[in-house]
Short mmCIF file of C-alpha atoms in Angstrom, two decimals:
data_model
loop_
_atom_site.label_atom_id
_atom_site.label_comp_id
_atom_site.label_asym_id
_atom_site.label_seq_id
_atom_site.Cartn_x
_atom_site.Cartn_y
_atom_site.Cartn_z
CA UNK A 232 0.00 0.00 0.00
CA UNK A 233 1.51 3.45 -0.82
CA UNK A 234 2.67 5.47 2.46
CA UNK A 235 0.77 9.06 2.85
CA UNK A 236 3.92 10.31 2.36
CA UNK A 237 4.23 8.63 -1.05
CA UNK A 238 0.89 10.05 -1.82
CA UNK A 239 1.81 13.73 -0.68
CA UNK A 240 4.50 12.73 -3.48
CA UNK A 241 2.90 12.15 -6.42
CA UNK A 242 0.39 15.20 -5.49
CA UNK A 243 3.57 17.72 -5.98
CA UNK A 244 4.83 15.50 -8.88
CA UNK A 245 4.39 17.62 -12.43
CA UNK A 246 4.01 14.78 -14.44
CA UNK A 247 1.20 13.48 -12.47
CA UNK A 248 -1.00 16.76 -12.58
CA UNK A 249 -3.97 14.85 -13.13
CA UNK A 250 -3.99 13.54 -9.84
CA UNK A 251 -4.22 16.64 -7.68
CA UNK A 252 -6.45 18.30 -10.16
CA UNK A 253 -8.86 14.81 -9.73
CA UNK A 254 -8.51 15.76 -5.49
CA UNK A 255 -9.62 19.41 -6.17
CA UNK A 256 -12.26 18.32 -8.20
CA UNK A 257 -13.35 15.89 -5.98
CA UNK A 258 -13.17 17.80 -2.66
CA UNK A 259 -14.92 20.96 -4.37
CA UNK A 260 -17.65 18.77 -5.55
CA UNK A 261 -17.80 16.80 -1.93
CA UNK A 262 -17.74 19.98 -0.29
CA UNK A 263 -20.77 21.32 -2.39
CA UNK A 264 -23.04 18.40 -2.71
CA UNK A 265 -22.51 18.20 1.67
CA UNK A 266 -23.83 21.42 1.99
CA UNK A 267 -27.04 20.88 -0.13
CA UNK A 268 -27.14 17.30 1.03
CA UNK A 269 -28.61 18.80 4.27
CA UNK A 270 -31.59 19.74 3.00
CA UNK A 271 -31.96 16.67 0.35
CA UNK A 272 -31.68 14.89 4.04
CA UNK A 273 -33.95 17.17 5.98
CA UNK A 274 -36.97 17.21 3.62
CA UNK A 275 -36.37 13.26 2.99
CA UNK A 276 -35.94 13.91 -0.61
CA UNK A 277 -33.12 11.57 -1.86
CA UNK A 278 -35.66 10.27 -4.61
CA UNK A 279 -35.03 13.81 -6.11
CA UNK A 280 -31.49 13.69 -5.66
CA UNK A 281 -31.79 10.57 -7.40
CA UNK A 282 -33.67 11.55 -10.23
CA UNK A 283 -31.82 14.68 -11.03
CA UNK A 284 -28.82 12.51 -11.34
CA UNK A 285 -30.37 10.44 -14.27
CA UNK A 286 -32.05 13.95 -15.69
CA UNK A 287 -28.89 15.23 -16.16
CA UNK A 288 -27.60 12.08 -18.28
CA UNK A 289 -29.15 13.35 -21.80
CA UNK A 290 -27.71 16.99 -21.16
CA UNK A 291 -24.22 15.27 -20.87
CA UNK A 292 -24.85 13.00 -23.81
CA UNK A 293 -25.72 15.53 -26.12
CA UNK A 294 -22.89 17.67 -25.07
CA UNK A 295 -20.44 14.56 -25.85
CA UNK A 296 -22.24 14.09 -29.08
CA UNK A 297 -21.25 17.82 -30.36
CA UNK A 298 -18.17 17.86 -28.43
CA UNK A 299 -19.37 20.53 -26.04
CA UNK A 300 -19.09 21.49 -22.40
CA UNK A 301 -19.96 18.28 -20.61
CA UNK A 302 -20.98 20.34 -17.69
CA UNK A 303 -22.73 23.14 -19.59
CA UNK A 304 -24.82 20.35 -20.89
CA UNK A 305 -25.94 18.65 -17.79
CA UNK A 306 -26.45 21.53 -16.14
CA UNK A 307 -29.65 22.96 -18.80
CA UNK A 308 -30.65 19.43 -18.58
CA UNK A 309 -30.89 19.19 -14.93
CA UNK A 310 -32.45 22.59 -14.26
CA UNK A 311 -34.97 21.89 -17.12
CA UNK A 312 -36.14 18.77 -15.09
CA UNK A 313 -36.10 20.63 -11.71
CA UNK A 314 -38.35 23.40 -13.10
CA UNK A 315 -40.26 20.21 -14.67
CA UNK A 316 -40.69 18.63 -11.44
CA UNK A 317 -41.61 21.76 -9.11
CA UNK A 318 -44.14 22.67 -11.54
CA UNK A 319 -46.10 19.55 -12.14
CA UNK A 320 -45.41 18.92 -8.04
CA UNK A 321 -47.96 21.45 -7.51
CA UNK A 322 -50.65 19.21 -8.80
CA UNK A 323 -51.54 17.68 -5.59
CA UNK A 324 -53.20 14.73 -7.22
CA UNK A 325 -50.56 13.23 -8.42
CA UNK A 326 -47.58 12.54 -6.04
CA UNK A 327 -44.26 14.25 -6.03
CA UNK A 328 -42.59 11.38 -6.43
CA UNK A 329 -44.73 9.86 -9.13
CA UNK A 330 -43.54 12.59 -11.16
CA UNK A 331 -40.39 12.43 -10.74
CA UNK A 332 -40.30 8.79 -11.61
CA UNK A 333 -41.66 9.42 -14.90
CA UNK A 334 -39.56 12.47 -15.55
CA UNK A 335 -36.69 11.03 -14.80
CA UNK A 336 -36.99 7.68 -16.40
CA UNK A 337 -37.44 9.13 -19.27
CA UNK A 338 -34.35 11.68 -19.35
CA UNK A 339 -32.46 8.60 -18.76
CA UNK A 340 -33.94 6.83 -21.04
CA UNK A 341 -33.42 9.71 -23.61
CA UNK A 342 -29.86 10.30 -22.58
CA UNK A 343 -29.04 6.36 -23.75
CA UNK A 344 -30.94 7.10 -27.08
CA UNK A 345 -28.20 9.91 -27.84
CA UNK A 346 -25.39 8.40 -26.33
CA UNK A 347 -25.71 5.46 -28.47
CA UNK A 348 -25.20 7.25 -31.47
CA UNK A 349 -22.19 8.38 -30.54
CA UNK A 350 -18.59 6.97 -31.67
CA UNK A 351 -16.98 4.97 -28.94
CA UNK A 352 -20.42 4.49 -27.18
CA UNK A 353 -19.56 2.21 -24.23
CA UNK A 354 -16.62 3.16 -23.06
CA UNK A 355 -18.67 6.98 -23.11
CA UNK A 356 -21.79 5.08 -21.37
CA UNK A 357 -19.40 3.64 -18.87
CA UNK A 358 -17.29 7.09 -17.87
CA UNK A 359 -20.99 8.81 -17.68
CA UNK A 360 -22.06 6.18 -15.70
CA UNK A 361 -18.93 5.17 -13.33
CA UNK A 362 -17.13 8.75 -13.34
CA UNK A 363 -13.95 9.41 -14.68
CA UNK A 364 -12.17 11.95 -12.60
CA UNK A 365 -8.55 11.54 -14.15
CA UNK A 366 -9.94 12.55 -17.46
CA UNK A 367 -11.15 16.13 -16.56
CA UNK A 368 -10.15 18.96 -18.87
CA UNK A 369 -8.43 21.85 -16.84
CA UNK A 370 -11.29 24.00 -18.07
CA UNK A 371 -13.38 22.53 -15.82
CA UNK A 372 -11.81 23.13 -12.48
CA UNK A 373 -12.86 26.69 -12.88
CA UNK A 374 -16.03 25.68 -14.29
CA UNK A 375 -16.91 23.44 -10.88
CA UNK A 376 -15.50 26.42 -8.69
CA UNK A 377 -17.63 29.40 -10.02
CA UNK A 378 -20.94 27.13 -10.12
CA UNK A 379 -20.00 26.04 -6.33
CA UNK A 380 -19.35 29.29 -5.25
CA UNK A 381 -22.22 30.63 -6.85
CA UNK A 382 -24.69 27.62 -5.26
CA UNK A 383 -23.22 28.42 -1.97
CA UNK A 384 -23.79 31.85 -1.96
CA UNK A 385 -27.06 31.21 -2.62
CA UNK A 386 -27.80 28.68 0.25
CA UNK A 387 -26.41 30.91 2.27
CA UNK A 388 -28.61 33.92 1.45
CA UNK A 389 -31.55 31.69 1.62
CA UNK A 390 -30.60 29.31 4.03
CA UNK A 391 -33.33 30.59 7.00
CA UNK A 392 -35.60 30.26 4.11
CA UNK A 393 -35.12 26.85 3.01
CA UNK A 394 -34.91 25.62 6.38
CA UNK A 395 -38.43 26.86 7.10
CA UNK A 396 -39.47 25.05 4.25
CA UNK A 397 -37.84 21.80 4.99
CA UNK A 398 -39.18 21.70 8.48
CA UNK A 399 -42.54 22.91 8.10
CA UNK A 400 -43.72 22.99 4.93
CA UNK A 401 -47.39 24.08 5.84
CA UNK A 402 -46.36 26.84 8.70
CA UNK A 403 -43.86 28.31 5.91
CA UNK A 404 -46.80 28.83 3.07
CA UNK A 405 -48.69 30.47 6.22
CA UNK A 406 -45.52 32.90 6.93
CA UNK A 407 -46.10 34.21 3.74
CA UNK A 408 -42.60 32.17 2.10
CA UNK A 409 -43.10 31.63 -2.10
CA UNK A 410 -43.13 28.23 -1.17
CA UNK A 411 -42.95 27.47 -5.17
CA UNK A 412 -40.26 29.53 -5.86
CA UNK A 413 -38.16 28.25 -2.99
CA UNK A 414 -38.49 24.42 -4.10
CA UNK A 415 -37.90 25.69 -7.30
CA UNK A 416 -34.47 27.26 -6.42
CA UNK A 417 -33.63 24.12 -3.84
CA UNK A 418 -34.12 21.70 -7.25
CA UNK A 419 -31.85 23.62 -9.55
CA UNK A 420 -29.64 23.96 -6.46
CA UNK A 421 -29.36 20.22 -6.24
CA UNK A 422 -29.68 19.40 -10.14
CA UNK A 423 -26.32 21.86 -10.36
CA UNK A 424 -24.54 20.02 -7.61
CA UNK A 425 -25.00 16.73 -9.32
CA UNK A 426 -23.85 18.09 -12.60
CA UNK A 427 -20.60 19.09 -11.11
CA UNK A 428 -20.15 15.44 -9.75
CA UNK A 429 -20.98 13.52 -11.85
CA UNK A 430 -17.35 13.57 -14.18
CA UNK A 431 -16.04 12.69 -10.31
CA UNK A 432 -18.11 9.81 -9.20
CA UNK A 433 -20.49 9.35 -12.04
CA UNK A 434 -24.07 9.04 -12.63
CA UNK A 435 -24.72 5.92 -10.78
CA UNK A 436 -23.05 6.88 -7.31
CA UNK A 437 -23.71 10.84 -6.94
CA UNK A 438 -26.70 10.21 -5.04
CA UNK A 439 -23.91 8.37 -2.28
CA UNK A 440 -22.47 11.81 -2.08
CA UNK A 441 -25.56 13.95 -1.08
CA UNK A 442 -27.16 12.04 1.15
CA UNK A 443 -24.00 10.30 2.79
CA UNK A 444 -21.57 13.35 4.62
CA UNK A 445 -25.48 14.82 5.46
CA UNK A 446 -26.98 11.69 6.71
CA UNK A 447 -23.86 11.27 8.82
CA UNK A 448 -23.78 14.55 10.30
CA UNK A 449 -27.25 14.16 11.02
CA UNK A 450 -25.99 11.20 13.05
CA UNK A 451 -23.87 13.62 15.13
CA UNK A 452 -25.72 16.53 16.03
CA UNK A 453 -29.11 17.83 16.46
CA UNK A 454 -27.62 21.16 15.58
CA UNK A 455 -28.64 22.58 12.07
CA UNK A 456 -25.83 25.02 12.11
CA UNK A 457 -23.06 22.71 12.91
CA UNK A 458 -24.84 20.06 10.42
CA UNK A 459 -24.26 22.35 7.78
CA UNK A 460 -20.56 22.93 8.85
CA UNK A 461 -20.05 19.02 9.40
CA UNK A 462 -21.11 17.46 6.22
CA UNK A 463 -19.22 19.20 3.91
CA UNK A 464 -15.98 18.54 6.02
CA UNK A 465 -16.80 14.76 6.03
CA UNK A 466 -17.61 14.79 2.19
CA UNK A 467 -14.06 16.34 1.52
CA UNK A 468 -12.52 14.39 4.15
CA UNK A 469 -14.21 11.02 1.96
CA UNK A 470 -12.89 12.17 -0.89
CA UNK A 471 -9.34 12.88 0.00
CA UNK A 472 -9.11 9.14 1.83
CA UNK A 473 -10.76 8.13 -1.25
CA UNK A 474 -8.45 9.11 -3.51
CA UNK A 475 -5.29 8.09 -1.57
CA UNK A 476 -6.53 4.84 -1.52
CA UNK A 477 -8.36 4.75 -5.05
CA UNK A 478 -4.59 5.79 -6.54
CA UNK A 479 -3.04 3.12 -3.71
CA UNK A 480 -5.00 0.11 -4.90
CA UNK A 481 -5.60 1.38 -8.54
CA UNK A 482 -9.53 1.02 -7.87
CA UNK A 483 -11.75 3.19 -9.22
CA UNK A 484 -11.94 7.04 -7.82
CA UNK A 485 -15.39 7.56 -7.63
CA UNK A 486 -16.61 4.03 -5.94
CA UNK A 487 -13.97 3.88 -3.47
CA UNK A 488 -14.79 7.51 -2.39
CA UNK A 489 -18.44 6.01 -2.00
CA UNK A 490 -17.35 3.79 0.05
CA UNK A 491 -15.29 5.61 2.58
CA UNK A 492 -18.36 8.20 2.95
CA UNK A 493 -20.36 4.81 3.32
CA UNK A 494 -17.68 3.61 5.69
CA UNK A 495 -17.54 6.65 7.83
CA UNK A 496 -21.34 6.87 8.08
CA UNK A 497 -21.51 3.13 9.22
CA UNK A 498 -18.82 3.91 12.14
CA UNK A 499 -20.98 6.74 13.08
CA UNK A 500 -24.17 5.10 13.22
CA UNK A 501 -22.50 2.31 15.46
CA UNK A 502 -20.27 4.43 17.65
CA UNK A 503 -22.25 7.53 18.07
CA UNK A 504 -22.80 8.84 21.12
CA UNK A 505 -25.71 10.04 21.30
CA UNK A 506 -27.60 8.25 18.62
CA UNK A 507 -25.34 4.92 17.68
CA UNK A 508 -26.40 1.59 18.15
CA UNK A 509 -23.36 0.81 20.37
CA UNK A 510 -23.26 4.13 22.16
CA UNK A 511 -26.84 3.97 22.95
CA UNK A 512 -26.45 0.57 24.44
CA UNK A 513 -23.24 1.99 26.55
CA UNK A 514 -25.26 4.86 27.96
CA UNK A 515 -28.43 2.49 28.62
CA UNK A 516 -25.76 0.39 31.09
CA UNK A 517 -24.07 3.38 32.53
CA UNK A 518 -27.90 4.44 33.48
CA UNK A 519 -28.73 1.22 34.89
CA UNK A 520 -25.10 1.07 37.05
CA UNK A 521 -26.07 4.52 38.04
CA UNK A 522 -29.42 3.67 39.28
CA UNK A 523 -28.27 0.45 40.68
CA UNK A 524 -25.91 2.49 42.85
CA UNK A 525 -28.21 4.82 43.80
CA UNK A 526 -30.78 2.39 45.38
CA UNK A 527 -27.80 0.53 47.25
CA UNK A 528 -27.17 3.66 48.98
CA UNK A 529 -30.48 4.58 49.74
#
């Protein structure tokens, strides 16, 4: 296994560049996707998260097709389906996530169409599909930074706003919030998140990285303010171990960084204090040997 020191390395080597402009890449897009995680966690909405990953599959393919701006592409795709899905949302008669199934199936199913006629279709299916985060033009580091600074200005400005929504969706439309125009925003919020990680982890897993880092820091703290602070550290801190050991055991980048988030959100849920299976247990004892000792000295 290579040493971190090894690692540290090959990051300052100039003939590797690809390598620490993969980990920039990947922590940006970590970093982003675990601050709008929270709410894709809050309001229980990984379904969405889900289906704006596959919406933004036929942006991507035609974009490959006329050899444009992969992210450019994906990202008109995936805000077309997120004003798509807030507006026939309002319907109340048919379910949110009805809709969404049927939008997004079909975007998917659309992206394969166009994909296929494509030279070199698999190997483009699987990259789409799997990630490939070595491959990344240089143009697209600043690409991913302006769209994540620009989404995280904009959760920050609405942030109290958003949360109201999340938590009480009903109280929020009586407050007098454009409840509409908020899930709006929070969709295309999401849908550009995805775009800018999907070239990292792919279609398939980018779901793993919204609703992981939030879903762990969830875990930790009741707190929405230092939930909002946590997951992004643990989705950069996933994606740095990730790609140590993705370039250590020549595995692919974006599943292995799945897997650590998955990892770290597993030791978490066990060894939690508050609200971990073994931690739980542990405190459960300690108040039992507590009140044991109390009513032998009464």
């Amino acid at each position: 296994m290579l040493s971190p020191l090894d690692f540290l390395n090959d990051l300052m080597n100039p003939d590797l560049w690809f390598l620490p402009k993969a980990l920039i890449v990947a922590a940006m897009s970590s970093i982003i996707c675990g601050v709008v995680g929270n709410f894709v966690v809050l309001r229980g909405m990984a379904f969405i998260g889900d289906a704006v990953s596959h919406a933004v599959f036929p942006g991507l393919a035609i974009a490959f097709v006329f050899s444009s701006n992969l992210v450019v592409g994906g990202a008109i795709a995936g805000v077309t389906t997120a004003i798509l899905v807030a507006v026939f949302s309002q319907n109340r008669r048919i379910k949110e996530d009805s809709i969404i199934g049927v939008i997004f199936v079909a975007a998917f199913a659309l992206g394969i169409v166009v994909i296929s006629l494509a030279p070199g279709y698999a190997g483009s299916l699987q990259s789409f599909l799997f990630g490939s985060i070595t491959g990344i033009p240089n143009s697209d580091i600043a690409v991913v930074g302006i769209t994540g600074f620009v989404i995280l200005m904009v959760m920050f400005l609405l942030n109290k706003e958003l949360v109201s929504v999340s938590l009480d969706r009903d109280m929020a439309k009586a407050s007098g919030l454009p409840v509409f125009a908020l899930d709006l925003v929070l969709y295309v919020m999401v849908s550009l998140a995805v775009v800018i990680s999907v070239q990292t982890i792919g279609n398939i897993l980018v779901l793993a990285l919204l609703v992981a880092p939030a879903a762990t820091a969830r875990l930790v703290t009741d707190r929405l303010g230092v939930m909002m602070v946590l997951s992004p550290f643990i989705g950069a801190l996933s994606a740095l171990i990730g790609m140590y050991l993705s370039w250590s055991f020549d595995s692919p980048t974006g599943g292995t960084i799945v897997l650590v988030a998955t990892a770290i959100f597993l030791i978490v849920w066990f060894f939690s204090p508050k609200q971990g299976l073994i931690g739980k247990a542990i405190a459960r004892l300690t108040s039992k040997s507590s009140g044991k000792a109390v009513a032998e000295q009464a």
